[in-house]
mmCIF file of C-alpha atoms in Angstrom:
data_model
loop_
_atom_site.group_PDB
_atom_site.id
_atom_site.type_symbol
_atom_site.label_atom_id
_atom_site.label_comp_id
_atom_site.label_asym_id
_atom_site.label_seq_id
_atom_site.Cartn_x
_atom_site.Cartn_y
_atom_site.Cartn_z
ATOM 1 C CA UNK A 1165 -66.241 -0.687 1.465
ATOM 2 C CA UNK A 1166 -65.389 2.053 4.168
ATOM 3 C CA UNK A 1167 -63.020 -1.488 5.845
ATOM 4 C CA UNK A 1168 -61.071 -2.107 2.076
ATOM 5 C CA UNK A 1169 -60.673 2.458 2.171
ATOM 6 C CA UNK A 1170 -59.242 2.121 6.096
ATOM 7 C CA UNK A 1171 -57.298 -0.996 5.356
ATOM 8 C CA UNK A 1172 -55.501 0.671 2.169
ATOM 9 C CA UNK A 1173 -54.911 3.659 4.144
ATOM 10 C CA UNK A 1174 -53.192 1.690 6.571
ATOM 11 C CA UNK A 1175 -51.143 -0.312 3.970
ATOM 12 C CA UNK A 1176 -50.184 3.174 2.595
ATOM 13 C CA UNK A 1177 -48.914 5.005 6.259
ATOM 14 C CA UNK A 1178 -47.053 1.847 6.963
ATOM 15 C CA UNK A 1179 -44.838 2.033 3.650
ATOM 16 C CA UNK A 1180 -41.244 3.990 4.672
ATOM 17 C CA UNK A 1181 -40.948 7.046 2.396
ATOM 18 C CA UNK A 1182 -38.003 6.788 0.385
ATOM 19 C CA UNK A 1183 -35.760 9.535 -0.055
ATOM 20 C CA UNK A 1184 -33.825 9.910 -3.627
ATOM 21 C CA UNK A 1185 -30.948 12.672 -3.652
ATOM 22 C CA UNK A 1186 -29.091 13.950 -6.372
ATOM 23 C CA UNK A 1187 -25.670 12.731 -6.882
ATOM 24 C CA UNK A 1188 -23.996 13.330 -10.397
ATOM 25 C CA UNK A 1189 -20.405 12.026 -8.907
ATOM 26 C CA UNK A 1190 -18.827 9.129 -9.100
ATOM 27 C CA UNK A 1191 -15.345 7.506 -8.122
ATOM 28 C CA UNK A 1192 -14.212 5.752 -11.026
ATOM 29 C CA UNK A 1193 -10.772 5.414 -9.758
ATOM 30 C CA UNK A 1194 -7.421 6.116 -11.079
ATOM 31 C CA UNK A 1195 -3.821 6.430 -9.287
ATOM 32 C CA UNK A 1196 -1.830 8.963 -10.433
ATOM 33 C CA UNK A 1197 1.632 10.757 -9.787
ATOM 34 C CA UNK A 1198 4.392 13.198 -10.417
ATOM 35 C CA UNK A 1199 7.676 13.690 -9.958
ATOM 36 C CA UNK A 1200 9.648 17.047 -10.797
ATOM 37 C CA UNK A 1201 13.572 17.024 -10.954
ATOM 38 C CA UNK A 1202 16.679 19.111 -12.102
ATOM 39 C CA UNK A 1203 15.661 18.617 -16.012
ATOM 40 C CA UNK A 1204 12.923 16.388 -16.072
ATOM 41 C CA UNK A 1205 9.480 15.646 -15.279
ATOM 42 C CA UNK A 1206 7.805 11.916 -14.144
ATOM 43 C CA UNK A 1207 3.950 11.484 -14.898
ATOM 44 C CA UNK A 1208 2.353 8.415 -14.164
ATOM 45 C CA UNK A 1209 -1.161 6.766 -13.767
ATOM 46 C CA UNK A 1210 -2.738 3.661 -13.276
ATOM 47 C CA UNK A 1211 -5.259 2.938 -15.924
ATOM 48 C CA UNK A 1212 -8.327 0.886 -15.115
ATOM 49 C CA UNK A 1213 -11.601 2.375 -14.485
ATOM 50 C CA UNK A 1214 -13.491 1.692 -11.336
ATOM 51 C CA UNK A 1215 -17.742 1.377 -11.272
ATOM 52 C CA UNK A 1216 -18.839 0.388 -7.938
ATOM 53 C CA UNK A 1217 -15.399 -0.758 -6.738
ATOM 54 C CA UNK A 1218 -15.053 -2.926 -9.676
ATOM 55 C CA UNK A 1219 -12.805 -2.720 -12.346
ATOM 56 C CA UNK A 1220 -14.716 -2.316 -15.495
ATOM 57 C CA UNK A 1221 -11.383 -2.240 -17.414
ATOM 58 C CA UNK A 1222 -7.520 -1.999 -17.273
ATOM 59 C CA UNK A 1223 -6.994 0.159 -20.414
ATOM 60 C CA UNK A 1224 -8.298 2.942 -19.855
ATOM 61 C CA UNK A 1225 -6.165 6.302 -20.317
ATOM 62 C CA UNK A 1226 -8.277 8.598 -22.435
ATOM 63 C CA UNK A 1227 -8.871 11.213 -19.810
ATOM 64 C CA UNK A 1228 -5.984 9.929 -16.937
ATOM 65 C CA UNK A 1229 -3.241 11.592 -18.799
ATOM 66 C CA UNK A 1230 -3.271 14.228 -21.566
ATOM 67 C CA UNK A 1231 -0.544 15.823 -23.358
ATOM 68 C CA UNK A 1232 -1.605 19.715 -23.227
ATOM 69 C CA UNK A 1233 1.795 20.801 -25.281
ATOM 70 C CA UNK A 1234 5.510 19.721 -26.255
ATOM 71 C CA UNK A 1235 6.320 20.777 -23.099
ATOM 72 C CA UNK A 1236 3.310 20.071 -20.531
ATOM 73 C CA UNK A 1237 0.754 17.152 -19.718
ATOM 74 C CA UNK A 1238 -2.145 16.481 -16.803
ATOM 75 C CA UNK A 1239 -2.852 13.850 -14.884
ATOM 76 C CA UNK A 1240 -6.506 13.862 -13.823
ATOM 77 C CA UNK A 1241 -8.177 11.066 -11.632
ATOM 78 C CA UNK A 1242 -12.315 10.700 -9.874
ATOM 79 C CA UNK A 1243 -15.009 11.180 -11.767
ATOM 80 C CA UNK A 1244 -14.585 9.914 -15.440
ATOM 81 C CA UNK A 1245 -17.102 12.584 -16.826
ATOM 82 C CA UNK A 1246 -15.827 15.190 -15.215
ATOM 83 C CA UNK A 1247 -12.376 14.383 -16.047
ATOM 84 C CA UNK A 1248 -13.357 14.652 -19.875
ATOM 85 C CA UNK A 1249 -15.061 17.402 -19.241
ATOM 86 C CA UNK A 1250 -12.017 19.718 -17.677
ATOM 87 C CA UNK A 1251 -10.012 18.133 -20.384
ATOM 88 C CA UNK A 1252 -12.096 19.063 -23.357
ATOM 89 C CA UNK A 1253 -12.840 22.721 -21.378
ATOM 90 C CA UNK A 1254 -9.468 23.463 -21.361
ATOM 91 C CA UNK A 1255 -8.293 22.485 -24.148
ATOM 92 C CA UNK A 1256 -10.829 24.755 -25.988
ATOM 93 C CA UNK A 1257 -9.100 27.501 -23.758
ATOM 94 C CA UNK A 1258 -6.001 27.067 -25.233
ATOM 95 C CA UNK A 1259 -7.564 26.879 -28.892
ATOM 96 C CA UNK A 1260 -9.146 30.145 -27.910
ATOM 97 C CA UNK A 1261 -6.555 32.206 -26.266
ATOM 98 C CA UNK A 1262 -3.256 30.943 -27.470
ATOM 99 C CA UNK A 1263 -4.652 29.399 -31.058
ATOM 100 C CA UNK A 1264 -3.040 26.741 -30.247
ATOM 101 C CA UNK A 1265 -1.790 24.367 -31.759
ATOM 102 C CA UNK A 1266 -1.951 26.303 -34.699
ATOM 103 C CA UNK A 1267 0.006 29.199 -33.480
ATOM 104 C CA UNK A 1268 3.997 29.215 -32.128
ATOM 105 C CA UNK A 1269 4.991 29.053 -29.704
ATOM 106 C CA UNK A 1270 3.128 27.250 -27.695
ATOM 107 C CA UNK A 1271 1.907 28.177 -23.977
ATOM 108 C CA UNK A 1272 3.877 27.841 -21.546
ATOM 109 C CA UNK A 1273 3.594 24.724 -18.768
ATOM 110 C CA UNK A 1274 2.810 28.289 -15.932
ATOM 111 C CA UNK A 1275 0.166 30.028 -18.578
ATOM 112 C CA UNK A 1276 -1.362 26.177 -18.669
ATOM 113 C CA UNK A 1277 -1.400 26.331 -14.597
ATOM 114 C CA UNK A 1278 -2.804 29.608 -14.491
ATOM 115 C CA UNK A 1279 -5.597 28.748 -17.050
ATOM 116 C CA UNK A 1280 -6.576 25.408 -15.465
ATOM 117 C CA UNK A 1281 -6.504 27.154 -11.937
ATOM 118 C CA UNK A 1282 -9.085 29.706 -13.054
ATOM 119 C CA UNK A 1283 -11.002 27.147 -14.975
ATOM 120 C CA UNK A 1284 -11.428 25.135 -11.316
ATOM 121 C CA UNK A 1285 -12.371 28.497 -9.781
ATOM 122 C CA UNK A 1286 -14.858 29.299 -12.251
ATOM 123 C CA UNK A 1287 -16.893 25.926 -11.520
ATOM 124 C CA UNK A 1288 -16.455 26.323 -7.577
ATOM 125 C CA UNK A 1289 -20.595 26.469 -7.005
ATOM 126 C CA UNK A 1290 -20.637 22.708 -9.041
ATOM 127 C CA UNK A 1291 -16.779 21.514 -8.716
ATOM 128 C CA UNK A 1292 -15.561 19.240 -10.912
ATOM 129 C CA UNK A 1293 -15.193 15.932 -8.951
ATOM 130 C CA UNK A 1294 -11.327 15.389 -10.239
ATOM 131 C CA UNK A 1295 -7.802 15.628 -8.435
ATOM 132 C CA UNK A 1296 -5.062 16.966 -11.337
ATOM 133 C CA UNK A 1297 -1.640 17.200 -11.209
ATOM 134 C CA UNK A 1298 0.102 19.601 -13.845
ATOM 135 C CA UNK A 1299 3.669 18.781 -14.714
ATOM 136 C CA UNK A 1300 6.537 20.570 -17.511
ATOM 137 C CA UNK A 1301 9.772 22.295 -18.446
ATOM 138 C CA UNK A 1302 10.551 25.725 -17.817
ATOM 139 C CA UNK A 1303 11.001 27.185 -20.851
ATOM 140 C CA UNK A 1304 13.270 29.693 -19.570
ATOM 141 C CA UNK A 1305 15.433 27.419 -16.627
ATOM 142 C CA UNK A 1306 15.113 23.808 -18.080
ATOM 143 C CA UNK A 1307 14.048 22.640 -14.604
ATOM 144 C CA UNK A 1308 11.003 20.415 -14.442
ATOM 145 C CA UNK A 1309 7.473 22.031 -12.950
ATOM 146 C CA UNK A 1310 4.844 20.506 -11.204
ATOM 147 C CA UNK A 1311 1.703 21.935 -9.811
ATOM 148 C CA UNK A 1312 -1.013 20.131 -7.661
ATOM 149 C CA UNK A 1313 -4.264 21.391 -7.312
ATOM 150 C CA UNK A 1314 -7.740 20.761 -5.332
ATOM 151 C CA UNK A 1315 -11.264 21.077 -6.504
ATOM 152 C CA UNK A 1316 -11.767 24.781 -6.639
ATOM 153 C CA UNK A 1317 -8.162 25.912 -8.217
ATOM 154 C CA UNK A 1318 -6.001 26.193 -5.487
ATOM 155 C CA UNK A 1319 -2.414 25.193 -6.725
ATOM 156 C CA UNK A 1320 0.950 24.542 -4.960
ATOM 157 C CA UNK A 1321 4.450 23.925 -6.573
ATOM 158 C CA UNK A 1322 5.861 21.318 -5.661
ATOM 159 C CA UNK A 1323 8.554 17.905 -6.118
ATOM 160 C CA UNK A 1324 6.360 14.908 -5.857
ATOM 161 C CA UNK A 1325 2.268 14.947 -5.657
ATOM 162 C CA UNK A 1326 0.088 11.955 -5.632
ATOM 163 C CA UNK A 1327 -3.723 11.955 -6.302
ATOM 164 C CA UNK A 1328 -6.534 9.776 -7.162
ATOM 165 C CA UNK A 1329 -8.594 7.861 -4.254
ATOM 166 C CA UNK A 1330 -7.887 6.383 -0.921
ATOM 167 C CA UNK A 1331 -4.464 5.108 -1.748
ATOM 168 C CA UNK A 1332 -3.099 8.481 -3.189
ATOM 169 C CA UNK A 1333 -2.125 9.440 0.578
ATOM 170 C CA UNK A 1334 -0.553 6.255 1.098
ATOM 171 C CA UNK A 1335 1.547 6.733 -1.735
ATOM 172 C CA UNK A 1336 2.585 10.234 -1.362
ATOM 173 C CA UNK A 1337 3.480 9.377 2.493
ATOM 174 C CA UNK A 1338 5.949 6.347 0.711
ATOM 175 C CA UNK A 1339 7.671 8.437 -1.947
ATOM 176 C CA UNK A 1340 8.045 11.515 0.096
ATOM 177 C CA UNK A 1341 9.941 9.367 2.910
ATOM 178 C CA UNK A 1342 12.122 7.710 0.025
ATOM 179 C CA UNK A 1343 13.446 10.260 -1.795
ATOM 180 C CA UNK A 1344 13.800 12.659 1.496
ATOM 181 C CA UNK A 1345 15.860 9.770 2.487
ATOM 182 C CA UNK A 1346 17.971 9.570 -1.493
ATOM 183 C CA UNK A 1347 18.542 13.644 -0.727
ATOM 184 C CA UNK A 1348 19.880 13.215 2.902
ATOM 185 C CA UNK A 1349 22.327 10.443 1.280
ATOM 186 C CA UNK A 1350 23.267 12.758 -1.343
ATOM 187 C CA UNK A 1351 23.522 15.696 1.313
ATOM 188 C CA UNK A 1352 21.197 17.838 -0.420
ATOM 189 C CA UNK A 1353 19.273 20.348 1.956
ATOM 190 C CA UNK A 1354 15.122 20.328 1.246
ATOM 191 C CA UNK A 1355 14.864 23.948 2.621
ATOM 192 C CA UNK A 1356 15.950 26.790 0.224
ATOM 193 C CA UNK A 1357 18.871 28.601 1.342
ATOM 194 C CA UNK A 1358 17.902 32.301 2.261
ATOM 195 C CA UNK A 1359 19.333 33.817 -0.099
ATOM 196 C CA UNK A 1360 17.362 32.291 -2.748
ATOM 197 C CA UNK A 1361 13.901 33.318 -1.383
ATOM 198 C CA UNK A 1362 13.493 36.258 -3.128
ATOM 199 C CA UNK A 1363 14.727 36.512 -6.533
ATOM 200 C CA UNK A 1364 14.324 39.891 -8.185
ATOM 201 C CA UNK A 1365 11.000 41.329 -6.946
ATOM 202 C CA UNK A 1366 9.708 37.889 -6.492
ATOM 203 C CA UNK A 1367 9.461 35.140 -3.600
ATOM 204 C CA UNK A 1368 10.158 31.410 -3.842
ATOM 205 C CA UNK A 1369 9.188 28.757 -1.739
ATOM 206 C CA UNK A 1370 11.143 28.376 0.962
ATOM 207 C CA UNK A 1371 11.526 24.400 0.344
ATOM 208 C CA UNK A 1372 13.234 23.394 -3.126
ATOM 209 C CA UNK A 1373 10.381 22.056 -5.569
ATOM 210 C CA UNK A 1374 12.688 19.572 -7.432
ATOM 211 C CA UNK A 1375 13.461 16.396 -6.306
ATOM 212 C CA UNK A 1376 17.530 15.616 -5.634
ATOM 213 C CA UNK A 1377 17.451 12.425 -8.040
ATOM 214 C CA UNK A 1378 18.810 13.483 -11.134
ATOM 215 C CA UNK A 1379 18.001 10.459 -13.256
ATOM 216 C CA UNK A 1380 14.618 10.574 -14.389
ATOM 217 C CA UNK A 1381 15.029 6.594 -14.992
ATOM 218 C CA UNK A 1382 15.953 6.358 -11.410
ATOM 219 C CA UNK A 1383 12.882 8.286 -10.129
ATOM 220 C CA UNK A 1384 10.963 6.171 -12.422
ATOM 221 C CA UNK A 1385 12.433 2.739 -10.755
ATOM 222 C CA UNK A 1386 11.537 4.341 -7.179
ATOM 223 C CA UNK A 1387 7.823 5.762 -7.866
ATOM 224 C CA UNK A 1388 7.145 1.769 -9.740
ATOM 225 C CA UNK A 1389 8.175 0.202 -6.511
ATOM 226 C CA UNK A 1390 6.041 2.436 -4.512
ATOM 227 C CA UNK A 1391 3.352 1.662 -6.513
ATOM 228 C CA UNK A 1392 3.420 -2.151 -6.222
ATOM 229 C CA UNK A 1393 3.718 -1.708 -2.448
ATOM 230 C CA UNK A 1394 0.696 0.453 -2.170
ATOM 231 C CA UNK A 1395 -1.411 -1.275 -5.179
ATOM 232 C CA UNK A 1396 -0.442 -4.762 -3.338
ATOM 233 C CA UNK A 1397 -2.127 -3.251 -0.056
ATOM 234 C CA UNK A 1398 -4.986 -1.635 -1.551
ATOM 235 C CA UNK A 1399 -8.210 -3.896 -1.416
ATOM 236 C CA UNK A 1400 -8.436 -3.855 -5.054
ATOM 237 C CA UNK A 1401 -5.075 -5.402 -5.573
ATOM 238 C CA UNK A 1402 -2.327 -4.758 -7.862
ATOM 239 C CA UNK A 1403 -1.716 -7.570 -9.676
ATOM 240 C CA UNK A 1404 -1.963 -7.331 -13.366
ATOM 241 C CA UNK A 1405 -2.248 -3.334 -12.868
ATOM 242 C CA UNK A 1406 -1.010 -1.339 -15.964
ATOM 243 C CA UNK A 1407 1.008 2.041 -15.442
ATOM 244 C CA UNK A 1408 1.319 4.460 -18.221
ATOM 245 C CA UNK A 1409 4.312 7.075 -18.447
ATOM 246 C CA UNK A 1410 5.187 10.132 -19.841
ATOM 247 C CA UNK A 1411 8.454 11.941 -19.449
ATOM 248 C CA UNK A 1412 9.228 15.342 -20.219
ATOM 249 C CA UNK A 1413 12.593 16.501 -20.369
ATOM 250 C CA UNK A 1414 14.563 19.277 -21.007
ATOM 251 C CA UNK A 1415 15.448 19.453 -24.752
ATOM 252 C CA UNK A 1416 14.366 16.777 -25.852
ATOM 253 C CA UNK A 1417 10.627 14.862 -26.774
ATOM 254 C CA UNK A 1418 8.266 13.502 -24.666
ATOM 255 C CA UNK A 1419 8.550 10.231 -24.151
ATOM 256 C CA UNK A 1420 5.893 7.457 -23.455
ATOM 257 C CA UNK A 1421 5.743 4.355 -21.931
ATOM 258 C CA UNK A 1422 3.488 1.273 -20.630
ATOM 259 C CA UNK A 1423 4.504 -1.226 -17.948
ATOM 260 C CA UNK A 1424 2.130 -3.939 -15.895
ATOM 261 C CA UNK A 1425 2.924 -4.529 -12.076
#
């Protein structure tokens, strides 16, 4: 008896404790872009949806890219759930504060940026696992707007962003060489003169935040052929990859689009 107690005890110390952690995140993927110019605005996003670096499907674009107005949309890429989850958070935001879409007229694509930037600061103790990209048309200039953002709300306006997994910085190193390169052959400057830095009693960034390419169908051609580059790289491939598009531009309707690589 006291042998069978010793050997069970034995059987028992010589078992390796296992340790289980909490982890609500989870990558499920999602490439995603934007492009501001002169009058326009590019949005674009891969649509499968990863589970343990497989792709579970190739249709997927119910949380990748949302149309928040006439005028403004967001790309959102990581974790699915949490990407429904900002969605559906602040779009009751804008139900709450602006009645919208009830009420006219509708929020601007800067209210939206301010809005979603305190939403991301609110949840800073439990972040939502997503990288978002905010993109419009001035109201007031015409000029497209396009605001990138990390975890906790931090924003920065910008000409092209890129977000969305390991290949995001591979893309945004691509596109920002390209159409740097497009502006120097067009002899457009990327820093803002110094005269334009402050405007009134406000600043502006010292670098323009529009692209130089003033056809968006041309911006569209270049950010495509980055993607196939970096999708054909990636270990996941990019063959049969489908791209969904939305273009905002200045006086006219959004338009949307779906193309495979």
């Amino acid at each position: 008896m006291r042998i069978s107690l010793l050997l069970a005890l034995l059987s028992l110390l010589s078992l390796q404790p296992t340790l289980s952690r909490f982890d609500p995140y989870a990558a499920n993927g999602g490439l995603t872009c934007g492009i501001a110019g002169k009058d326009y605005v590019v949005l674009m996003t891969t649509k499968e949806l990863l589970l343990d670096s497989n792709t579970v499907t190739n249709n997927h674009d119910e949380s990748r890219l949302t149309s928040l107005s006439p005028t403004a949309s967001l790309l959102s890429a990581g974790c699915n759930a949490d990407c429904v989850g900002l969605v559906s958070d602040l779009k009751a935001i804008l139900y709450k504060d602006f009645s919208y879409p009830s009420s006219s007229p509708p929020p601007t694509p800067s209210q939206i940026s301010t809005l979603l930037s305190h939403l991301l600061y609110s949840r800073r103790s439990f972040p939502f696992y997503v990288q978002v990209i905010l993109g419009g048309i001035c109201p007031t200039t015409g000029s497209g707007q396009l605001w990138g953002y990390d975890s906790i709300g931090s924003c920065e306006l910008g000409g092209v962003f890129c977000s969305g997994g390991a290949a995001s910085g591979m893309l945004q190193s691509i596109l920002d060489a390209r159409f740097a390169s497009k502006a120097s052959s067009l002899g457009v400057s990327r820093l803002r003169p110094l005269d334009q830095h402050k405007v009134g009693n406000s600043l502006s960034p010292p670098v323009h935040t529009t692209i130089a390419v003033e056809d968006p169908e041309e911006s569209i051609d270049m950010c495509l052929s980055a993607f196939r580059e970096v999708c054909g790289r990636h270990k996941l491939g990019g063959i049969g990859k489908k791209i969904k598009i939305v273009v905002h531009r200045k006086d006219s309707e959004a338009t949307t689009r779906e193309l495979v690589l």
